[in-house]
mmCIF file of C-alpha atoms and ligand atoms in Angstrom:
data_model
loop_
_atom_site.group_PDB
_atom_site.id
_atom_site.type_symbol
_atom_site.label_atom_id
_atom_site.label_comp_id
_atom_site.label_asym_id
_atom_site.label_seq_id
_atom_site.Cartn_x
_atom_site.Cartn_y
_atom_site.Cartn_z
ATOM 1 C CA MET A 1 32.944 -19.676 8.488
ATOM 2 C CA ALA A 2 29.729 -19.387 9.150
ATOM 3 C CA ASP A 3 26.843 -20.651 8.091
ATOM 4 C CA LEU A 4 24.715 -18.506 6.113
ATOM 5 C CA LEU A 5 20.897 -18.697 8.131
ATOM 6 C CA ASP A 6 23.104 -18.277 11.540
ATOM 7 C CA LYS A 7 22.292 -14.576 11.483
ATOM 8 C CA TYR A 8 18.732 -15.199 12.101
ATOM 9 C CA ARG A 9 18.903 -17.151 14.919
ATOM 10 C CA ASP A 10 17.421 -14.508 17.111
ATOM 11 C CA LEU A 11 14.538 -13.653 14.308
ATOM 12 C CA LYS A 12 13.672 -17.238 14.367
ATOM 13 C CA GLU A 13 13.868 -17.817 18.266
ATOM 14 C CA ARG A 14 11.691 -14.917 18.350
ATOM 15 C CA HIS A 15 9.270 -16.395 15.907
ATOM 16 C CA ASP A 16 9.308 -20.058 17.885
ATOM 17 C CA ALA A 17 8.353 -18.086 20.872
ATOM 18 C CA VAL A 18 5.371 -16.629 19.857
ATOM 19 C CA THR A 19 4.208 -19.907 17.924
ATOM 20 C CA GLN A 20 4.757 -22.096 20.864
ATOM 21 C CA ARG A 21 1.469 -20.026 22.221
ATOM 22 C CA PHE A 22 -0.300 -18.177 19.574
ATOM 23 C CA ALA A 23 -1.446 -18.930 15.878
ATOM 24 C CA ASP A 24 1.655 -18.026 13.320
ATOM 25 C CA PRO A 25 1.148 -14.671 12.459
ATOM 26 C CA VAL A 26 3.583 -14.731 9.453
ATOM 27 C CA GLY A 27 1.854 -18.507 8.586
ATOM 28 C CA LEU A 28 -1.323 -17.643 8.835
ATOM 29 C CA VAL A 29 -3.293 -19.813 5.849
ATOM 30 C CA ASN A 30 -6.809 -18.716 4.965
ATOM 31 C CA ASP A 31 -8.455 -22.002 4.174
ATOM 32 C CA ARG A 32 -11.404 -20.281 2.338
ATOM 33 C CA ILE A 33 -12.320 -17.081 0.785
ATOM 34 C CA LEU A 34 -16.031 -16.759 1.029
ATOM 35 C CA SER A 35 -16.697 -12.832 0.004
ATOM 36 C CA PRO A 36 -14.673 -9.914 0.206
ATOM 37 C CA THR A 37 -14.987 -9.722 3.906
ATOM 38 C CA ARG A 38 -15.398 -13.546 5.022
ATOM 39 C CA GLY A 39 -13.339 -15.776 4.928
ATOM 40 C CA ILE A 40 -12.550 -19.605 6.780
ATOM 41 C CA ILE A 41 -9.197 -19.404 9.147
ATOM 42 C CA ASN A 42 -7.710 -22.583 11.656
ATOM 43 C CA GLY A 43 -11.545 -23.833 10.826
ATOM 44 C CA ARG A 44 -13.609 -20.621 11.710
ATOM 45 C CA GLU A 45 -15.407 -18.638 10.139
ATOM 46 C CA VAL A 46 -13.882 -14.631 10.198
ATOM 47 C CA ILE A 47 -14.397 -11.306 9.064
ATOM 48 C CA LEU A 48 -11.436 -9.682 7.328
ATOM 49 C CA ALA A 49 -10.856 -6.320 8.741
ATOM 50 C CA GLY A 50 -6.918 -6.302 7.666
ATOM 51 C CA THR A 51 -7.100 -6.533 4.159
ATOM 52 C CA ASN A 52 -6.659 -3.971 1.343
ATOM 53 C CA ASN A 53 -9.410 -4.785 0.103
ATOM 54 C CA TYR A 54 -10.899 -1.077 0.440
ATOM 55 C CA LEU A 55 -13.821 -0.957 -2.386
ATOM 56 C CA GLY A 56 -14.516 -4.771 -1.825
ATOM 57 C CA VAL A 57 -13.855 -5.816 -5.940
ATOM 58 C CA THR A 58 -12.682 -9.150 -5.723
ATOM 59 C CA PHE A 59 -15.915 -10.986 -5.995
ATOM 60 C CA GLU A 60 -17.631 -8.989 -8.714
ATOM 61 C CA PRO A 61 -19.218 -11.109 -11.286
ATOM 62 C CA ALA A 62 -18.173 -8.578 -14.636
ATOM 63 C CA CYS A 63 -14.563 -9.035 -13.263
ATOM 64 C CA ILE A 64 -14.611 -12.444 -12.490
ATOM 65 C CA GLU A 65 -15.943 -12.939 -16.419
ATOM 66 C CA ALA A 66 -13.556 -10.962 -17.645
ATOM 67 C CA GLY A 67 -10.578 -13.026 -15.756
ATOM 68 C CA LYS A 68 -12.109 -15.892 -17.435
ATOM 69 C CA GLU A 69 -12.454 -14.967 -20.827
ATOM 70 C CA ALA A 70 -8.541 -13.601 -20.776
ATOM 71 C CA LEU A 71 -7.865 -17.186 -19.313
ATOM 72 C CA GLU A 72 -9.848 -18.570 -22.480
ATOM 73 C CA GLU A 73 -8.526 -16.749 -24.936
ATOM 74 C CA TYR A 74 -4.509 -15.436 -23.644
ATOM 75 C CA GLY A 75 -3.497 -18.693 -21.475
ATOM 76 C CA THR A 76 -2.515 -18.811 -18.059
ATOM 77 C CA GLY A 77 0.887 -16.760 -18.899
ATOM 78 C CA THR A 78 2.760 -14.501 -20.795
ATOM 79 C CA THR A 79 6.064 -16.276 -20.972
ATOM 80 C CA GLY A 80 8.101 -13.342 -21.980
ATOM 81 C CA SER A 81 8.680 -10.038 -20.634
ATOM 82 C CA ARG A 82 7.559 -6.372 -21.331
ATOM 83 C CA ILE A 83 10.280 -5.887 -23.921
ATOM 84 C CA ALA A 84 10.283 -9.377 -25.441
ATOM 85 C CA ASN A 85 6.838 -11.447 -26.468
ATOM 86 C CA GLY A 86 5.147 -10.580 -22.816
ATOM 87 C CA THR A 87 3.293 -7.299 -24.214
ATOM 88 C CA TYR A 88 -0.417 -8.228 -25.166
ATOM 89 C CA GLY A 89 -2.692 -5.958 -26.179
ATOM 90 C CA LEU A 90 -4.613 -6.566 -23.376
ATOM 91 C CA HIS A 91 -1.742 -4.641 -21.571
ATOM 92 C CA THR A 92 -1.167 -1.604 -23.792
ATOM 93 C CA LEU A 93 -4.762 -1.196 -23.522
ATOM 94 C CA LEU A 94 -4.699 -1.308 -19.542
ATOM 95 C CA GLU A 95 -1.517 1.282 -20.271
ATOM 96 C CA ARG A 96 -4.196 3.797 -22.067
ATOM 97 C CA GLU A 97 -7.056 3.586 -19.992
ATOM 98 C CA PHE A 98 -4.917 4.221 -16.678
ATOM 99 C CA ALA A 99 -3.447 7.598 -18.562
ATOM 100 C CA ARG A 100 -6.603 8.660 -19.659
ATOM 101 C CA PHE A 101 -8.041 7.811 -16.337
ATOM 102 C CA MET A 102 -5.324 9.669 -14.512
ATOM 103 C CA GLY A 103 -5.244 12.808 -16.727
ATOM 104 C CA ARG A 104 -1.780 11.915 -17.707
ATOM 105 C CA ALA A 105 0.070 11.534 -21.163
ATOM 106 C CA HIS A 106 1.746 8.001 -20.213
ATOM 107 C CA CYS A 107 1.256 5.126 -18.193
ATOM 108 C CA ILE A 108 3.706 1.958 -17.261
ATOM 109 C CA VAL A 109 2.308 -1.281 -16.425
ATOM 110 C CA PHE A 110 4.687 -3.640 -14.157
ATOM 111 C CA SER A 111 3.890 -6.978 -12.827
ATOM 112 C CA THR A 112 3.487 -5.848 -9.116
ATOM 113 C CA GLY A 113 3.923 -2.199 -6.940
ATOM 114 C CA PHE A 114 6.693 -3.267 -5.685
ATOM 115 C CA GLN A 115 8.273 -3.569 -9.335
ATOM 116 C CA ALA A 116 6.934 -0.400 -10.005
ATOM 117 C CA ASN A 117 8.762 1.670 -7.050
ATOM 118 C CA LEU A 118 12.214 -0.767 -8.076
ATOM 119 C CA SER A 119 11.852 0.419 -11.307
ATOM 120 C CA MET A 120 10.908 3.819 -11.594
ATOM 121 C CA ILE A 121 13.136 4.615 -8.455
ATOM 122 C CA ALA A 122 15.914 2.779 -10.074
ATOM 123 C CA GLY A 123 15.291 3.573 -13.211
ATOM 124 C CA LEU A 124 14.785 7.765 -12.606
ATOM 125 C CA CYS A 125 18.047 7.695 -10.482
ATOM 126 C CA GLY A 126 21.291 7.062 -10.323
ATOM 127 C CA PRO A 127 24.457 7.308 -8.441
ATOM 128 C CA GLU A 128 25.208 10.903 -9.158
ATOM 129 C CA ASP A 129 21.669 11.832 -8.127
ATOM 130 C CA THR A 130 20.022 12.150 -4.707
ATOM 131 C CA ILE A 131 16.937 11.093 -3.061
ATOM 132 C CA PHE A 132 15.007 12.525 0.056
ATOM 133 C CA ILE A 133 12.289 9.907 1.368
ATOM 134 C CA ASP A 134 10.228 9.841 4.337
ATOM 135 C CA ILE A 135 11.236 7.266 7.177
ATOM 136 C CA ASP A 136 8.315 5.559 7.275
ATOM 137 C CA SER A 137 8.908 4.827 3.179
ATOM 138 C CA HIS A 138 7.656 1.333 2.856
ATOM 139 C CA ALA A 139 10.287 -1.315 1.804
ATOM 140 C CA SER A 140 9.962 -1.101 -2.057
ATOM 141 C CA ILE A 141 10.902 2.700 -1.884
ATOM 142 C CA TYR A 142 13.810 1.488 0.447
ATOM 143 C CA ASP A 143 15.017 -1.058 -1.796
ATOM 144 C CA GLY A 144 14.396 0.921 -5.101
ATOM 145 C CA VAL A 145 16.929 3.923 -3.513
ATOM 146 C CA LYS A 146 19.488 1.089 -2.560
ATOM 147 C CA LEU A 147 19.128 -0.069 -5.729
ATOM 148 C CA SER A 148 19.593 3.024 -7.674
ATOM 149 C CA GLN A 149 22.930 3.688 -5.651
ATOM 150 C CA ALA A 150 21.700 7.221 -5.367
ATOM 151 C CA ARG A 151 22.885 9.262 -2.506
ATOM 152 C CA PHE A 152 19.742 9.403 0.114
ATOM 153 C CA LYS A 153 18.792 11.188 3.161
ATOM 154 C CA THR A 154 15.557 10.925 5.280
ATOM 155 C CA PHE A 155 13.286 13.343 6.881
ATOM 156 C CA ARG A 156 11.359 13.098 9.267
ATOM 157 C CA HIS A 157 7.885 11.579 8.855
ATOM 158 C CA ASN A 158 5.568 13.712 7.336
ATOM 159 C CA ASP A 159 7.494 16.851 7.881
ATOM 160 C CA PRO A 160 7.938 19.295 5.018
ATOM 161 C CA ASP A 161 9.778 21.654 7.064
ATOM 162 C CA HIS A 162 12.882 19.191 7.368
ATOM 163 C CA LEU A 163 12.640 17.833 4.271
ATOM 164 C CA ALA A 164 13.127 22.068 2.858
ATOM 165 C CA ARG A 165 15.828 22.169 5.205
ATOM 166 C CA GLN A 166 17.537 19.564 4.302
ATOM 167 C CA LEU A 167 17.245 20.961 0.631
ATOM 168 C CA ALA A 168 18.679 24.157 1.833
ATOM 169 C CA ARG A 169 21.951 22.268 2.853
ATOM 170 C CA HIS A 170 22.495 20.374 -0.503
ATOM 171 C CA ASP A 171 24.311 20.589 -3.454
ATOM 172 C CA PRO A 172 22.710 18.637 -6.344
ATOM 173 C CA GLY A 173 26.094 19.067 -8.189
ATOM 174 C CA LYS A 174 25.504 17.572 -11.397
ATOM 175 C CA GLY A 175 22.703 15.063 -10.602
ATOM 176 C CA GLY A 176 19.361 15.839 -9.803
ATOM 177 C CA ARG A 177 16.801 15.366 -7.028
ATOM 178 C CA LEU A 178 13.399 13.194 -6.531
ATOM 179 C CA VAL A 179 11.344 13.334 -3.148
ATOM 180 C CA ILE A 180 9.792 10.652 -2.268
ATOM 181 C CA LEU A 181 6.110 10.260 -0.847
ATOM 182 C CA GLU A 182 3.083 7.971 -0.282
ATOM 183 C CA GLY A 183 -0.122 8.982 0.099
ATOM 184 C CA ILE A 184 -1.602 6.670 2.697
ATOM 185 C CA TYR A 185 1.073 5.704 4.793
ATOM 186 C CA SER A 186 0.070 2.056 5.265
ATOM 187 C CA MET A 187 0.494 1.605 8.888
ATOM 188 C CA LEU A 188 -1.011 4.539 10.670
ATOM 189 C CA GLY A 189 -3.248 5.297 7.770
ATOM 190 C CA ASP A 190 -1.991 8.860 8.128
ATOM 191 C CA PHE A 191 -1.920 10.952 4.937
ATOM 192 C CA ALA A 192 0.841 13.109 3.552
ATOM 193 C CA PRO A 193 0.761 16.923 3.914
ATOM 194 C CA LEU A 194 1.045 17.214 -0.078
ATOM 195 C CA ARG A 195 0.396 20.596 -0.608
ATOM 196 C CA ASP A 196 2.664 21.471 1.812
ATOM 197 C CA PHE A 197 5.273 19.123 -0.004
ATOM 198 C CA VAL A 198 4.426 20.546 -3.289
ATOM 199 C CA ALA A 199 5.264 23.969 -2.434
ATOM 200 C CA LEU A 200 8.959 23.687 -1.184
ATOM 201 C CA LYS A 201 9.082 23.160 -5.779
ATOM 202 C CA GLN A 202 8.543 27.419 -5.258
ATOM 203 C CA GLU A 203 11.931 27.876 -3.777
ATOM 204 C CA TYR A 204 13.759 24.187 -4.434
ATOM 205 C CA GLU A 205 14.532 22.357 -7.458
ATOM 206 C CA PHE A 206 13.005 18.810 -7.220
ATOM 207 C CA GLN A 207 10.612 15.984 -8.846
ATOM 208 C CA ILE A 208 8.057 14.443 -6.805
ATOM 209 C CA LEU A 209 7.455 10.689 -6.948
ATOM 210 C CA LEU A 210 3.898 10.299 -5.168
ATOM 211 C CA ASP A 211 3.726 6.094 -4.019
ATOM 212 C CA GLU A 212 -0.910 6.148 -3.988
ATOM 213 C CA ALA A 213 -0.793 2.287 -3.253
ATOM 214 C CA HIS A 214 -3.316 2.955 -0.661
ATOM 215 C CA SER A 215 -4.953 6.002 -1.726
ATOM 216 C CA PHE A 216 -5.578 5.340 -5.423
ATOM 217 C CA GLY A 217 -9.732 4.609 -6.073
ATOM 218 C CA VAL A 218 -10.126 5.721 -1.937
ATOM 219 C CA LEU A 219 -9.249 9.285 -2.282
ATOM 220 C CA GLY A 220 -10.454 12.266 -4.410
ATOM 221 C CA GLU A 221 -13.470 12.958 -6.064
ATOM 222 C CA ARG A 222 -12.871 10.437 -9.032
ATOM 223 C CA GLY A 223 -10.431 8.446 -7.152
ATOM 224 C CA ARG A 224 -6.956 9.297 -8.457
ATOM 225 C CA GLY A 225 -5.962 9.637 -4.639
ATOM 226 C CA LEU A 226 -3.900 12.121 -2.301
ATOM 227 C CA ALA A 227 -2.946 14.615 -5.450
ATOM 228 C CA GLU A 228 -6.652 14.719 -6.656
ATOM 229 C CA ARG A 229 -7.857 15.714 -3.256
ATOM 230 C CA ALA A 230 -5.134 17.601 -2.506
ATOM 231 C CA GLY A 231 -5.703 19.483 -5.561
ATOM 232 C CA VAL A 232 -1.917 19.654 -6.918
ATOM 233 C CA GLU A 233 -1.725 16.529 -9.849
ATOM 234 C CA ASP A 234 0.187 19.456 -11.891
ATOM 235 C CA GLY A 235 3.132 19.527 -9.294
ATOM 236 C CA VAL A 236 3.489 15.826 -8.811
ATOM 237 C CA ASP A 237 6.072 14.399 -11.961
ATOM 238 C CA PHE A 238 5.258 10.695 -11.251
ATOM 239 C CA ILE A 239 2.633 8.238 -9.840
ATOM 240 C CA VAL A 240 2.912 4.886 -8.534
ATOM 241 C CA GLY A 241 0.445 2.403 -7.716
ATOM 242 C CA THR A 242 -0.798 -0.951 -7.275
ATOM 243 C CA PHE A 243 -3.773 -3.202 -8.338
ATOM 244 C CA SER A 244 -3.029 -5.361 -5.383
ATOM 245 C CA LYS A 245 -5.135 -3.130 -2.659
ATOM 246 C CA SER A 246 -8.482 -0.819 -4.414
ATOM 247 C CA LEU A 247 -8.726 -2.682 -7.473
ATOM 248 C CA GLY A 248 -8.425 -6.370 -5.990
ATOM 249 C CA GLY A 249 -5.745 -8.139 -8.513
ATOM 250 C CA ILE A 250 -1.932 -8.066 -9.076
ATOM 251 C CA GLY A 251 0.373 -5.806 -10.454
ATOM 252 C CA GLY A 252 1.355 -2.030 -10.270
ATOM 253 C CA TYR A 253 1.715 1.492 -12.437
ATOM 254 C CA ALA A 254 3.533 4.510 -12.932
ATOM 255 C CA VAL A 255 1.865 7.358 -14.621
ATOM 256 C CA SER A 256 3.435 11.111 -15.578
ATOM 257 C CA ASP A 257 3.558 13.627 -18.351
ATOM 258 C CA HIS A 258 7.063 13.711 -18.772
ATOM 259 C CA PRO A 259 7.941 13.615 -22.078
ATOM 260 C CA MET A 260 10.679 11.052 -21.505
ATOM 261 C CA PHE A 261 8.908 8.771 -19.463
ATOM 262 C CA GLU A 262 9.189 6.084 -21.780
ATOM 263 C CA VAL A 263 12.513 5.520 -21.527
ATOM 264 C CA LEU A 264 12.326 3.891 -18.639
ATOM 265 C CA ARG A 265 10.690 1.108 -20.541
ATOM 266 C CA TYR A 266 14.161 0.185 -21.695
ATOM 267 C CA ALA A 267 16.314 1.815 -18.723
ATOM 268 C CA ALA A 268 14.464 0.239 -15.867
ATOM 269 C CA ARG A 269 15.875 -3.398 -15.138
ATOM 270 C CA PRO A 270 12.822 -4.729 -12.766
ATOM 271 C CA TYR A 271 10.774 -3.447 -15.534
ATOM 272 C CA MET A 272 12.625 -5.017 -18.321
ATOM 273 C CA PHE A 273 13.561 -8.576 -17.176
ATOM 274 C CA THR A 274 10.664 -9.790 -15.016
ATOM 275 C CA ALA A 275 7.982 -11.640 -16.744
ATOM 276 C CA SER A 276 4.682 -9.297 -17.737
ATOM 277 C CA PRO A 277 1.413 -9.514 -15.638
ATOM 278 C CA SER A 278 -0.840 -12.473 -16.599
ATOM 279 C CA PRO A 279 -3.806 -11.854 -18.938
ATOM 280 C CA VAL A 280 -6.053 -12.541 -15.995
ATOM 281 C CA SER A 281 -4.769 -9.798 -14.056
ATOM 282 C CA ILE A 282 -4.873 -7.380 -16.583
ATOM 283 C CA ALA A 283 -8.384 -8.222 -17.692
ATOM 284 C CA THR A 284 -9.648 -7.738 -14.024
ATOM 285 C CA THR A 285 -7.848 -4.672 -13.311
ATOM 286 C CA LEU A 286 -9.526 -3.267 -16.428
ATOM 287 C CA CYS A 287 -12.963 -4.523 -14.851
ATOM 288 C CA ALA A 288 -12.172 -2.775 -11.899
ATOM 289 C CA LEU A 289 -10.653 0.396 -12.706
ATOM 290 C CA ASP A 290 -14.146 0.736 -14.347
ATOM 291 C CA ILE A 291 -15.686 0.104 -10.820
ATOM 292 C CA ILE A 292 -13.536 3.242 -9.492
ATOM 293 C CA GLU A 293 -14.249 5.294 -11.991
ATOM 294 C CA ASN A 294 -18.349 4.527 -12.263
ATOM 295 C CA GLU A 295 -19.063 3.519 -8.634
ATOM 296 C CA PRO A 296 -17.769 6.474 -6.604
ATOM 297 C CA GLN A 297 -20.678 5.497 -3.855
ATOM 298 C CA ARG A 298 -17.898 2.719 -2.817
ATOM 299 C CA ARG A 299 -15.480 5.532 -1.368
ATOM 300 C CA GLU A 300 -18.416 6.838 0.586
ATOM 301 C CA ARG A 301 -19.821 3.362 1.948
ATOM 302 C CA LEU A 302 -15.724 2.867 2.582
ATOM 303 C CA MET A 303 -14.934 6.146 5.120
ATOM 304 C CA LYS A 304 -18.294 5.561 6.799
ATOM 305 C CA ASN A 305 -17.178 2.138 7.655
ATOM 306 C CA ALA A 306 -13.841 3.612 8.383
ATOM 307 C CA GLU A 307 -15.124 6.389 10.540
ATOM 308 C CA ARG A 308 -17.426 4.086 12.300
ATOM 309 C CA LEU A 309 -14.449 1.751 12.610
ATOM 310 C CA GLN A 310 -12.478 4.708 14.221
ATOM 311 C CA ARG A 311 -15.480 5.961 16.496
ATOM 312 C CA GLY A 312 -15.987 2.594 18.069
ATOM 313 C CA LEU A 313 -12.428 1.672 19.123
ATOM 314 C CA MET A 314 -11.971 5.193 20.511
ATOM 315 C CA GLU A 315 -15.135 4.754 22.570
ATOM 316 C CA LYS A 316 -14.066 1.720 23.797
ATOM 317 C CA GLY A 317 -10.720 3.155 24.899
ATOM 318 C CA PHE A 318 -8.477 1.738 22.409
ATOM 319 C CA GLN A 319 -5.403 3.829 21.290
ATOM 320 C CA LEU A 320 -5.542 4.825 17.764
ATOM 321 C CA GLY A 321 -2.419 5.467 15.356
ATOM 322 C CA LEU A 322 -4.909 8.521 13.793
ATOM 323 C CA THR A 323 -7.835 10.219 15.735
ATOM 324 C CA ASN A 324 -8.021 14.074 13.898
ATOM 325 C CA TYR A 325 -9.380 12.536 10.709
ATOM 326 C CA VAL A 326 -11.103 9.919 8.823
ATOM 327 C CA SER A 327 -8.817 7.244 6.945
ATOM 328 C CA PRO A 328 -9.502 3.508 5.982
ATOM 329 C CA VAL A 329 -6.690 2.778 7.821
ATOM 330 C CA VAL A 330 -7.092 1.987 11.307
ATOM 331 C CA ALA A 331 -4.412 0.861 13.637
ATOM 332 C CA VAL A 332 -4.660 0.265 16.928
ATOM 333 C CA ILE A 333 -1.370 0.569 19.562
ATOM 334 C CA CYS A 334 -0.926 -1.983 21.630
ATOM 335 C CA PRO A 335 1.214 -1.697 24.709
ATOM 336 C CA SER A 336 3.996 -3.873 23.847
ATOM 337 C CA GLU A 337 4.761 -6.225 21.061
ATOM 338 C CA GLU A 338 3.656 -9.365 23.546
ATOM 339 C CA ALA A 339 0.041 -7.742 23.986
ATOM 340 C CA ALA A 340 -0.133 -6.965 20.484
ATOM 341 C CA VAL A 341 0.365 -11.033 19.463
ATOM 342 C CA ALA A 342 -1.823 -11.919 22.380
ATOM 343 C CA MET A 343 -4.507 -9.737 21.353
ATOM 344 C CA TRP A 344 -4.484 -10.727 17.321
ATOM 345 C CA ASP A 345 -4.561 -14.502 18.381
ATOM 346 C CA ALA A 346 -7.549 -13.501 20.529
ATOM 347 C CA LEU A 347 -8.911 -11.288 17.799
ATOM 348 C CA LEU A 348 -8.727 -14.665 15.713
ATOM 349 C CA LYS A 349 -10.422 -16.448 18.172
ATOM 350 C CA ASN A 350 -13.486 -14.147 18.331
ATOM 351 C CA GLY A 351 -14.102 -14.525 14.999
ATOM 352 C CA VAL A 352 -11.599 -11.500 13.575
ATOM 353 C CA TYR A 353 -8.817 -11.113 11.345
ATOM 354 C CA VAL A 354 -6.463 -7.955 11.232
ATOM 355 C CA ASN A 355 -3.171 -7.440 10.480
ATOM 356 C CA LEU A 356 -0.286 -7.883 12.994
ATOM 357 C CA ALA A 357 2.423 -5.014 12.763
ATOM 358 C CA LEU A 358 5.525 -5.546 14.824
ATOM 359 C CA PRO A 359 8.608 -3.571 14.868
ATOM 360 C CA PRO A 360 11.180 -3.078 13.148
ATOM 361 C CA GLY A 361 8.635 -2.702 10.507
ATOM 362 C CA THR A 362 6.352 0.014 12.282
ATOM 363 C CA PRO A 363 6.465 3.490 12.564
ATOM 364 C CA ASN A 364 8.486 4.677 15.694
ATOM 365 C CA LYS A 365 8.959 0.847 16.627
ATOM 366 C CA LEU A 366 5.207 0.676 17.906
ATOM 367 C CA SER A 367 3.080 -2.663 17.868
ATOM 368 C CA LEU A 368 0.149 -2.434 16.251
ATOM 369 C CA LEU A 369 -3.369 -3.726 15.098
ATOM 370 C CA ARG A 370 -3.715 -2.970 11.440
ATOM 371 C CA CYS A 371 -7.589 -3.021 10.871
ATOM 372 C CA SER A 372 -9.011 -1.801 7.133
ATOM 373 C CA ALA A 373 -12.218 -1.006 6.489
ATOM 374 C CA SER A 374 -13.817 -1.901 3.157
ATOM 375 C CA ALA A 375 -16.528 -0.829 1.378
ATOM 376 C CA ALA A 376 -17.949 -4.247 1.534
ATOM 377 C CA HIS A 377 -18.123 -4.348 5.311
ATOM 378 C CA THR A 378 -21.863 -4.171 6.339
ATOM 379 C CA GLU A 379 -22.629 -1.860 9.505
ATOM 380 C CA GLU A 380 -22.887 -5.010 11.400
ATOM 381 C CA GLU A 381 -19.648 -6.473 10.685
ATOM 382 C CA ILE A 382 -17.752 -3.491 11.739
ATOM 383 C CA ASP A 383 -19.690 -3.504 14.908
ATOM 384 C CA GLN A 384 -18.962 -7.025 15.362
ATOM 385 C CA VAL A 385 -15.270 -5.943 14.819
ATOM 386 C CA ILE A 386 -15.323 -3.401 17.598
ATOM 387 C CA ALA A 387 -17.078 -5.944 20.154
ATOM 388 C CA ALA A 388 -14.174 -8.361 19.456
ATOM 389 C CA PHE A 389 -11.431 -6.134 20.362
ATOM 390 C CA ASP A 390 -13.410 -5.315 23.730
ATOM 391 C CA ARG A 391 -13.744 -9.028 24.567
ATOM 392 C CA ALA A 392 -10.236 -10.092 22.862
ATOM 393 C CA ARG A 393 -8.746 -7.318 25.343
ATOM 394 C CA GLU A 394 -10.836 -8.835 28.657
ATOM 395 C CA GLN A 395 -9.486 -12.464 28.010
ATOM 396 C CA VAL A 396 -5.674 -11.465 27.161
ATOM 397 C CA ALA A 397 -5.851 -9.324 30.549
ATOM 398 C CA SER A 398 -7.811 -12.266 32.346
ATOM 399 C CA LEU A 399 -4.796 -14.173 30.885
ATOM 400 C CA ALA A 400 -2.026 -12.006 31.988
ATOM 401 C CA GLY A 401 -3.557 -11.381 35.355
HETATM 402 N N1 LIG B 501 3.939 0.740 -1.694
HETATM 403 C C1 LIG B 501 3.194 0.988 -0.595
HETATM 404 C C2 LIG B 501 2.929 2.070 0.119
HETATM 405 C C3 LIG B 501 3.074 -0.885 -0.117
HETATM 406 O O1 LIG B 501 2.034 -0.351 0.716
HETATM 407 C C4 LIG B 501 2.768 -1.303 -1.540
HETATM 408 C C5 LIG B 501 2.275 -2.969 -0.672
HETATM 409 N N2 LIG B 501 2.212 -3.165 0.836
HETATM 410 C C6 LIG B 501 3.500 -1.790 -2.226
HETATM 411 C C7 LIG B 501 4.109 -0.441 -2.694
HETATM 412 C C8 LIG B 501 3.911 -3.118 -2.989
HETATM 413 O O2 LIG B 501 2.844 -3.108 -3.767
HETATM 414 P P1 LIG B 501 2.536 -4.606 -4.246
HETATM 415 O O3 LIG B 501 1.562 -5.495 -3.450
HETATM 416 O O4 LIG B 501 1.774 -4.485 -5.735
HETATM 417 O O5 LIG B 501 3.693 -5.637 -4.750
#
């Protein structure tokens, strides 16, 4: 009989080979966090250019104060799930605020964005239903689909025509059909062509679930996400998102106008059988939501910084995942996995942290250095990131030579 962990020998060897030469990409420790854009890693001060802190809200004094008050008033944790003792007035207040902000009748708050996707997908769909997902969907979407036991099909990335052909050929039988999309895809930063996907509803029957994890707070005049920006909020049945990016906390949400939406509170197991978000998380998220609503200038600064980063890296000759429009995620495509790891390590030594993203978790098996801009970056910091990329490339090339 095999040892259960034997299946990971190749994976471990691959990891060991990396850590013999470079900093450990999956074991990295932030010794200190100095601000939304600065930290100490391996004893060195670095610019954080690979977080999802798009609006830079993690050190907002008002949010920290709100978190402290919640800690004093409600304690460290709820010690129960939402359907038992884990729903406090804070949770329902945040749900009401979110529903209002999103212009929807209903909102459910979850413990993480991952849990929100598991709950929504496996709550909405069962074995008799069919789910159509973009091939580059996030792991939480794939896992939600598995958990649902629904039939599923993948369509080519951001390709409404391919989805249309699949819908045309498909007989839903007695079940329903759910199409799952993301607002901004996290690895390359590209947006879904949402209007074209929604337009397919004129010809085919299906419901849409849109994951706005990376686009909430970032896109749209009010910051409601890609559905707002594309002007198709009415065509999107369910929106899912997270508190862990533009809101700078931890937790997730789903909103909808569906009259039966609330039934998911006692049908979706990942919602029912996990502890509710801590009072601190809810309080800081309420505060961050207020910032998103009242400080649209942060979205402008974010996009200016993103544009500066994208342009600067392009001018230095780096190959980017996205060049025809601006996104807060700027991904540098590396020629190989080895080159990506070496560059990532050299960037750290040059005082810049970005995300290292390697196959199989990347689109088209690309090796990426995923940068993300923040409204809190100064122009100087963005320029330092670009200069560090330039220096790191020279150092890595001289190592190889
Ligand atoms: N959906 C997408 C598209 C994501 O990128 C992420 C987080 N990386 C999640 C869901 C999960 O969010 P959370 O971190 O709140 O679990």
